[in-house]
Structures are given as structure tokens and as C-alpha cells.
Amino acid sequence: MSAAVFFYGTLMSPEVRNRVIFGSDPSIKRDRSVQIRPAILKGYKRYSLEHRDYPAIIFTGNAVDQVLGVLCEGLHPKDVARLDKFESYEYARQNVQVIPIAALPSQQVSVECGAYIWIGSHDHLVEKEWLLDDFLGSGIQAKWLEARCESYMIDQLEVHED
């Protein structure tokens, strides 16, 4: 059975997402049926985190609050296990409803998926929107990704291969 997860931070980056899901071994086939499409999560707000390069989302319940991200579908349970490990103890994967962005508004139907919700201290939240372009433009992505994967032993986990 496949799973779907909504990404709103560093995992929107193909380099980060591919490393976490498929691992560091270049021989692993990366063209299997994982599908990515833009989506919106309503009733949540994205925050920058103090002294961190990644964001958090918090449930507000306010209909005007929304987070733009990507819906990743077709994930194998081993992929989700790798994602859970990568997201660490500061987040909890919870079921949410996202709305994929379709060409026609009449085709926009909500999809249930997982999302990693911040459960760490709210003292770390910064009233500044976290932006993927800032993360990518900072030049730290590769070094940050390697350190995070090493710290959480991502490459020790089994990778799903078709």
C-alpha cells in the first residue's frame, strides 16, 4: 500500500527529497512511481525556527492561514520510515487534508496525507516565513543534508527498490 506525505520545507528540494527517500547509493533506481505535485495546506502557518535552517508548521485553525508545499504520492512504507527518522523527535507525522493545485479550480479536490507537524517548543518559532529559495540560495544545502543524514543515520535504513 502506498502513502502520501505533504512537504513544506527542505523536502521540497529535489536533492534533499531524493537523498532521504532513495539514499546516497547512485545505483538505486530513482524513477519509480513517486509523484510530486504542488498543494496547499489550509489552517496551518509555516514559521522559521530560531537557529535552524528548516521550518515548522503549526495548526492555527484559521481559514486564511495556508502553507504552500508539495504532495508526494506513491511512497512505500520504507520511504515513510526514512522520512520519519529524518524529521526526528521535533515533529510528529499527522494526517491532514491538502488541496493539490490543479489547472482548473473545479478539479481541486482535497487529498488525505501525512504532514510533519512541529511538536517542539513554540519558543523556537520566529514570526518570519521560511522560504525554500532562501535555503537553496544560502549555499548550505549539500553540507546541511549530509550532516543531517549522518546525525540521524538515514543511510543505515533500508531503501525500497522496485
XYZ file of N, CA and C in Angstrom:
486
model
N 0.840 -1.185 0.000
C 0.000 0.000 0.000
C 0.881 1.243 0.000
N 0.566 2.199 -0.847
C 1.389 3.401 -0.920
C 0.836 4.491 0.000
N 1.707 5.423 0.327
C 1.359 6.524 1.220
C 1.625 7.848 0.528
N 1.065 8.908 1.089
C 1.283 10.263 0.595
C 1.678 11.150 1.772
N 2.619 12.061 1.510
C 3.078 12.992 2.537
C 3.196 14.379 1.911
N 2.811 15.395 2.687
C 2.923 16.795 2.279
C 4.235 17.352 2.814
N 5.045 17.911 1.917
C 6.316 18.536 2.296
C 6.194 20.046 2.145
N 6.715 20.787 3.113
C 6.591 22.245 3.109
C 7.911 22.953 3.392
N 8.975 22.185 3.553
C 10.262 22.780 3.910
C 11.378 22.249 3.044
N 12.453 21.798 3.674
C 13.633 21.355 2.938
C 13.333 20.181 2.010
N 12.332 19.367 2.340
C 11.983 18.220 1.491
C 11.296 18.630 0.187
N 11.004 19.913 0.014
C 10.527 20.388 -1.296
C 11.680 20.405 -2.298
N 12.903 20.453 -1.802
C 14.086 20.427 -2.656
C 14.272 19.018 -3.204
N 14.329 18.846 -4.527
C 14.539 17.504 -5.082
C 15.797 16.822 -4.552
N 16.866 17.575 -4.341
C 18.109 16.988 -3.840
C 17.908 16.405 -2.444
N 17.259 17.152 -1.567
C 17.012 16.673 -0.203
C 16.046 15.492 -0.231
N 14.942 15.657 -0.940
C 13.909 14.616 -1.009
C 14.471 13.304 -1.552
N 15.226 13.369 -2.652
C 15.784 12.158 -3.260
C 16.797 11.479 -2.341
N 17.606 12.257 -1.654
C 18.606 11.679 -0.746
C 17.915 10.951 0.401
N 16.864 11.562 0.954
C 16.184 10.947 2.095
C 15.410 9.699 1.652
N 14.673 9.801 0.570
C 13.838 8.674 0.136
C 14.665 7.557 -0.489
N 15.606 7.904 -1.366
C 16.332 6.903 -2.147
C 17.729 6.592 -1.620
N 18.221 7.369 -0.667
C 19.539 7.122 -0.110
C 20.658 7.719 -0.944
N 21.887 7.440 -0.525
C 23.053 8.039 -1.188
C 23.669 7.148 -2.259
N 23.214 5.918 -2.376
C 23.762 4.985 -3.369
C 23.238 5.354 -4.759
N 24.114 5.781 -5.667
C 23.653 6.195 -7.001
C 23.091 5.052 -7.845
N 23.323 3.813 -7.430
C 22.795 2.690 -8.210
C 21.310 2.423 -7.931
N 20.763 3.072 -6.886
C 19.344 2.898 -6.561
C 18.498 3.583 -7.625
N 17.558 2.864 -8.163
C 16.660 3.390 -9.194
C 15.788 4.497 -8.592
N 15.815 5.670 -9.199
C 15.101 6.827 -8.667
C 13.887 7.220 -9.502
N 13.552 6.428 -10.485
C 12.455 6.829 -11.376
C 11.191 5.999 -11.146
N 11.043 5.437 -9.948
C 9.835 4.667 -9.680
C 8.651 5.603 -9.490
N 7.521 5.066 -9.128
C 6.263 5.799 -9.224
C 5.973 6.794 -8.088
N 6.963 7.506 -7.619
C 6.735 8.597 -6.674
C 6.346 9.830 -7.484
N 5.200 10.401 -7.145
C 4.691 11.561 -7.883
C 4.690 12.787 -6.984
N 5.090 13.911 -7.548
C 5.165 15.178 -6.821
C 4.264 16.187 -7.524
N 3.433 16.881 -6.729
C 2.632 17.969 -7.301
C 2.410 19.035 -6.231
N 2.311 20.293 -6.656
C 2.109 21.375 -5.684
C 0.757 21.235 -4.999
N 0.719 21.656 -3.737
C -0.514 21.558 -2.955
C -0.527 22.634 -1.868
N -1.713 22.859 -1.313
C -1.913 23.844 -0.249
C -2.502 23.146 0.967
N -1.977 23.490 2.127
C -2.498 23.016 3.404
C -3.139 24.215 4.098
N -4.445 24.163 4.295
C -5.168 25.283 4.907
C -5.291 25.085 6.410
N -5.330 26.221 7.135
C -5.490 26.187 8.586
C -4.189 25.991 9.339
N -3.072 26.100 8.632
C -1.747 25.976 9.234
C -0.909 27.178 8.832
N 0.138 27.428 9.604
C 1.058 28.515 9.301
C 2.485 27.977 9.379
N 3.322 28.402 8.411
C 4.743 27.996 8.392
C 5.567 29.072 9.096
N 6.496 28.626 9.908
C 7.388 29.526 10.634
C 8.837 29.161 10.364
N 9.689 30.161 10.405
C 11.121 29.896 10.511
C 11.369 29.479 11.948
N 12.462 28.765 12.166
C 12.840 28.339 13.505
C 14.149 28.999 13.888
N 14.217 29.491 15.098
C 15.402 30.166 15.598
C 16.619 29.241 15.528
N 17.686 29.713 14.903
C 18.963 28.997 14.795
C 18.848 27.660 14.061
N 17.878 27.539 13.150
C 17.725 26.317 12.359
C 17.511 26.709 10.898
N 17.863 25.786 10.010
C 17.752 26.038 8.576
C 16.492 25.452 7.974
N 15.609 24.939 8.785
C 14.382 24.298 8.320
C 13.189 24.902 9.059
N 11.984 24.747 8.513
C 10.803 25.390 9.090
C 9.970 24.456 9.967
N 8.894 25.020 10.480
C 7.876 24.280 11.223
C 6.516 24.742 10.737
N 5.530 23.864 10.842
C 4.155 24.308 10.645
C 3.373 24.030 11.922
N 2.446 24.944 12.183
C 1.614 24.882 13.379
C 0.156 25.029 12.946
N -0.708 24.218 13.537
C -2.141 24.324 13.270
C -2.669 25.596 13.922
N -3.378 26.408 13.121
C -3.996 27.626 13.638
C -5.520 27.514 13.626
N -6.038 26.703 12.709
C -7.486 26.600 12.554
C -8.083 27.781 11.825
N -7.248 28.733 11.463
C -7.704 29.936 10.774
C -7.728 29.663 9.266
N -8.883 29.822 8.653
C -9.051 29.505 7.229
C -8.163 30.354 6.319
N -7.740 31.533 6.768
C -6.890 32.364 5.911
C -5.425 31.925 5.943
N -5.051 31.162 6.980
C -3.677 30.658 7.042
C -3.547 29.458 6.113
N -2.498 29.458 5.322
C -2.253 28.327 4.433
C -0.771 28.210 4.137
N -0.372 26.981 3.840
C 1.029 26.679 3.559
C 1.108 26.070 2.169
N 1.952 26.637 1.340
C 2.208 26.087 0.008
C 3.352 25.092 0.116
N 3.153 23.925 -0.490
C 4.187 22.900 -0.464
C 3.991 21.938 -1.605
N 4.467 20.711 -1.425
C 4.292 19.688 -2.451
C 3.725 18.424 -1.820
N 2.848 17.773 -2.564
C 2.280 16.490 -2.172
C 3.100 15.412 -2.858
N 3.639 14.495 -2.068
C 4.450 13.394 -2.583
C 3.627 12.120 -2.415
N 3.249 11.505 -3.526
C 2.392 10.322 -3.511
C 3.146 9.117 -4.051
N 2.678 7.926 -3.680
C 3.298 6.694 -4.148
C 4.458 6.238 -3.288
N 4.508 6.698 -2.034
C 5.596 6.320 -1.134
C 5.374 4.922 -0.558
N 6.425 4.167 -0.476
C 6.429 2.837 0.132
C 6.606 3.009 1.654
N 6.128 2.073 2.472
C 6.340 2.175 3.929
C 7.812 2.369 4.327
N 8.754 1.793 3.574
C 10.174 2.006 3.877
C 10.568 3.468 3.632
N 9.955 4.099 2.621
C 10.211 5.519 2.368
C 9.740 6.350 3.553
N 8.539 6.031 4.036
C 7.964 6.777 5.155
C 8.809 6.578 6.411
N 9.337 5.394 6.621
C 10.212 5.146 7.773
C 11.461 6.019 7.693
N 12.015 6.170 6.501
C 13.181 7.023 6.314
C 12.823 8.488 6.589
N 11.655 8.912 6.119
C 11.197 10.286 6.361
C 10.970 10.539 7.853
N 10.351 9.569 8.539
C 10.118 9.711 9.982
C 11.440 9.917 10.718
N 12.436 9.149 10.360
C 13.745 9.255 11.008
C 14.385 10.617 10.713
N 14.285 11.061 9.467
C 14.857 12.340 9.055
C 14.207 13.501 9.805
N 12.912 13.430 10.006
C 12.202 14.533 10.660
C 12.439 14.577 12.163
N 12.905 13.518 12.749
C 13.352 13.447 14.143
C 12.224 13.639 15.154
N 12.642 13.802 16.384
C 11.732 13.894 17.525
C 11.006 15.237 17.609
N 11.403 16.207 16.815
C 10.782 17.536 16.888
C 9.457 17.619 16.122
N 9.168 16.587 15.360
C 7.957 16.582 14.527
C 7.174 15.296 14.757
N 5.867 15.385 14.534
C 5.009 14.203 14.552
C 4.260 14.158 13.226
N 4.269 12.989 12.596
C 3.517 12.829 11.349
C 2.045 12.672 11.705
N 1.236 13.571 11.182
C -0.205 13.561 11.437
C -0.950 13.599 10.115
N -2.145 13.046 10.102
C -2.970 13.093 8.899
C -3.582 14.483 8.743
N -3.513 14.985 7.518
C -4.085 16.289 7.167
C -4.772 16.157 5.806
N -5.505 17.165 5.447
C -6.121 17.261 4.120
C -5.431 18.393 3.366
N -4.884 18.098 2.197
C -4.291 19.141 1.354
C -5.086 19.240 0.067
N -4.942 20.379 -0.576
C -5.621 20.591 -1.850
C -4.554 20.727 -2.933
N -4.413 19.704 -3.788
C -3.466 19.835 -4.904
C -3.889 20.989 -5.805
N -2.903 21.700 -6.288
C -3.185 22.838 -7.161
C -3.384 22.310 -8.570
N -4.603 22.392 -9.043
C -4.955 21.913 -10.386
C -5.088 23.106 -11.319
N -5.042 22.819 -12.608
C -5.181 23.870 -13.618
C -6.551 24.531 -13.511
N -7.567 23.756 -13.231
C -8.925 24.271 -13.118
C -9.410 24.184 -11.677
N -9.923 25.284 -11.119
C -10.410 25.242 -9.739
C -11.453 24.151 -9.498
N -12.241 23.821 -10.495
C -13.264 22.787 -10.322
C -12.650 21.398 -10.132
N -11.366 21.246 -10.457
C -10.683 19.957 -10.317
C -9.915 19.847 -8.990
N -10.004 20.863 -8.162
C -9.271 20.859 -6.902
C -10.057 20.099 -5.843
N -9.594 18.887 -5.556
C -10.225 18.004 -4.586
C -9.205 17.708 -3.488
N -9.630 17.745 -2.238
C -8.685 17.508 -1.149
C -8.214 16.054 -1.127
N -6.989 15.884 -0.633
C -6.352 14.574 -0.539
C -5.853 14.401 0.892
N -6.124 13.243 1.477
C -5.598 12.954 2.806
C -4.160 12.462 2.672
N -3.316 12.980 3.546
C -1.905 12.600 3.523
C -1.308 12.874 4.896
N -0.069 12.499 5.060
C 0.653 12.823 6.283
C 1.357 14.157 6.135
N 1.621 14.800 7.243
C 2.437 16.021 7.276
C 3.182 16.011 8.606
N 4.399 16.520 8.585
C 5.209 16.557 9.792
C 4.958 17.878 10.510
N 4.234 17.775 11.641
C 3.811 18.934 12.414
C 4.806 19.164 13.550
N 5.192 20.407 13.750
C 6.144 20.767 14.796
C 5.543 20.469 16.170
N 6.284 19.710 16.985
C 5.862 19.444 18.354
C 6.903 19.938 19.347
N 7.925 20.598 18.818
C 8.949 21.181 19.684
C 8.411 22.434 20.365
N 9.263 23.057 21.115
C 8.877 24.258 21.855
C 8.484 25.388 20.911
N 7.411 26.073 21.250
C 6.994 27.237 20.455
C 7.928 28.422 20.671
N 8.806 28.320 21.665
C 9.796 29.373 21.892
C 10.764 29.496 20.719
N 10.885 28.434 19.912
C 11.808 28.446 18.772
C 11.192 29.049 17.510
N 9.874 29.289 17.515
C 9.192 29.834 16.335
C 9.556 31.298 16.145
N 9.827 31.661 14.898
C 10.161 33.038 14.548
C 9.068 33.547 13.615
N 8.557 34.724 13.887
C 7.479 35.307 13.069
C 8.018 35.764 11.712
N 8.602 34.844 10.999
C 9.139 35.129 9.666
C 8.880 33.892 8.820
N 8.289 34.092 7.677
C 8.004 32.969 6.776
C 9.315 32.343 6.313
N 9.415 31.019 6.392
C 10.567 30.284 5.872
C 10.365 30.127 4.374
N 11.395 30.390 3.587
C 11.294 30.301 2.127
C 12.327 29.327 1.572
N 11.868 28.435 0.712
C 12.767 27.467 0.078
C 13.872 28.177 -0.698
N 13.551 29.243 -1.399
C 14.563 29.958 -2.175
C 15.696 30.485 -1.298
N 15.371 30.910 -0.081
C 16.413 31.369 0.842
C 17.327 30.206 1.239
N 16.723 29.051 1.519
C 17.509 27.860 1.876
C 18.412 27.448 0.720
N 17.845 27.386 -0.485
C 18.631 26.967 -1.652
C 19.711 27.990 -1.981
N 19.388 29.273 -1.826
C 20.332 30.340 -2.156
C 21.433 30.519 -1.125
N 21.267 29.934 0.057
C 22.258 30.110 1.117
C 23.545 29.333 0.852
N 23.474 28.341 -0.047
C 24.653 27.550 -0.377
C 24.991 26.474 0.641
N 24.131 26.245 1.618
C 24.432 25.261 2.667
C 23.759 23.915 2.445
N 22.920 23.808 1.419
C 22.073 22.622 1.269
C 22.852 21.304 1.325
N 23.890 21.152 0.529
C 24.616 19.875 0.455
C 25.267 19.524 1.787
N 25.945 20.477 2.397
C 26.622 20.234 3.672
C 25.596 19.956 4.775
N 24.518 20.734 4.810
C 23.454 20.544 5.804
C 22.822 19.160 5.652
N 22.537 18.778 4.414
C 21.895 17.491 4.141
C 22.784 16.332 4.577
N 24.053 16.404 4.255
C 24.990 15.343 4.637
C 25.065 15.218 6.159
N 25.150 16.349 6.852
C 25.243 16.324 8.314
C 23.966 15.768 8.940
N 22.829 16.160 8.417
C 21.549 15.685 8.979
C 21.374 14.177 8.729
N 21.694 13.733 7.531
C 21.570 12.300 7.226
C 22.520 11.475 8.091
N 23.710 12.004 8.331
C 24.672 11.301 9.182
C 24.195 11.292 10.635
N 23.732 12.428 11.124
C 23.283 12.542 12.509
C 22.120 11.602 12.824
N 21.178 11.496 11.906
C 20.004 10.646 12.126
C 20.141 9.271 11.478
N 21.342 8.957 10.990
C 21.679 7.649 10.418
C 20.689 7.211 9.329
N 20.337 8.137 8.464
C 19.379 7.877 7.392
C 19.892 6.774 6.464
N 21.185 6.788 6.177
C 21.729 5.813 5.236
C 21.837 4.410 5.825
N 21.560 4.271 7.120
C 21.538 2.941 7.748
C 20.197 2.247 7.528
N 19.192 3.002 7.087
C 17.842 2.447 6.903
C 17.705 1.814 5.532
N 16.872 0.804 5.456
C 16.641 0.107 4.203
C 15.925 1.006 3.191
N 16.335 0.897 1.934
C 15.726 1.651 0.840
C 14.818 0.714 0.059
N 13.634 1.194 -0.296
C 12.715 0.384 -1.119
C 13.163 0.463 -2.565
N 13.271 -0.689 -3.197
C 13.581 -0.758 -4.630
C 12.489 -1.564 -5.309
N 12.045 -1.079 -6.465
C 11.026 -1.819 -7.244
C 11.584 -3.087 -7.802
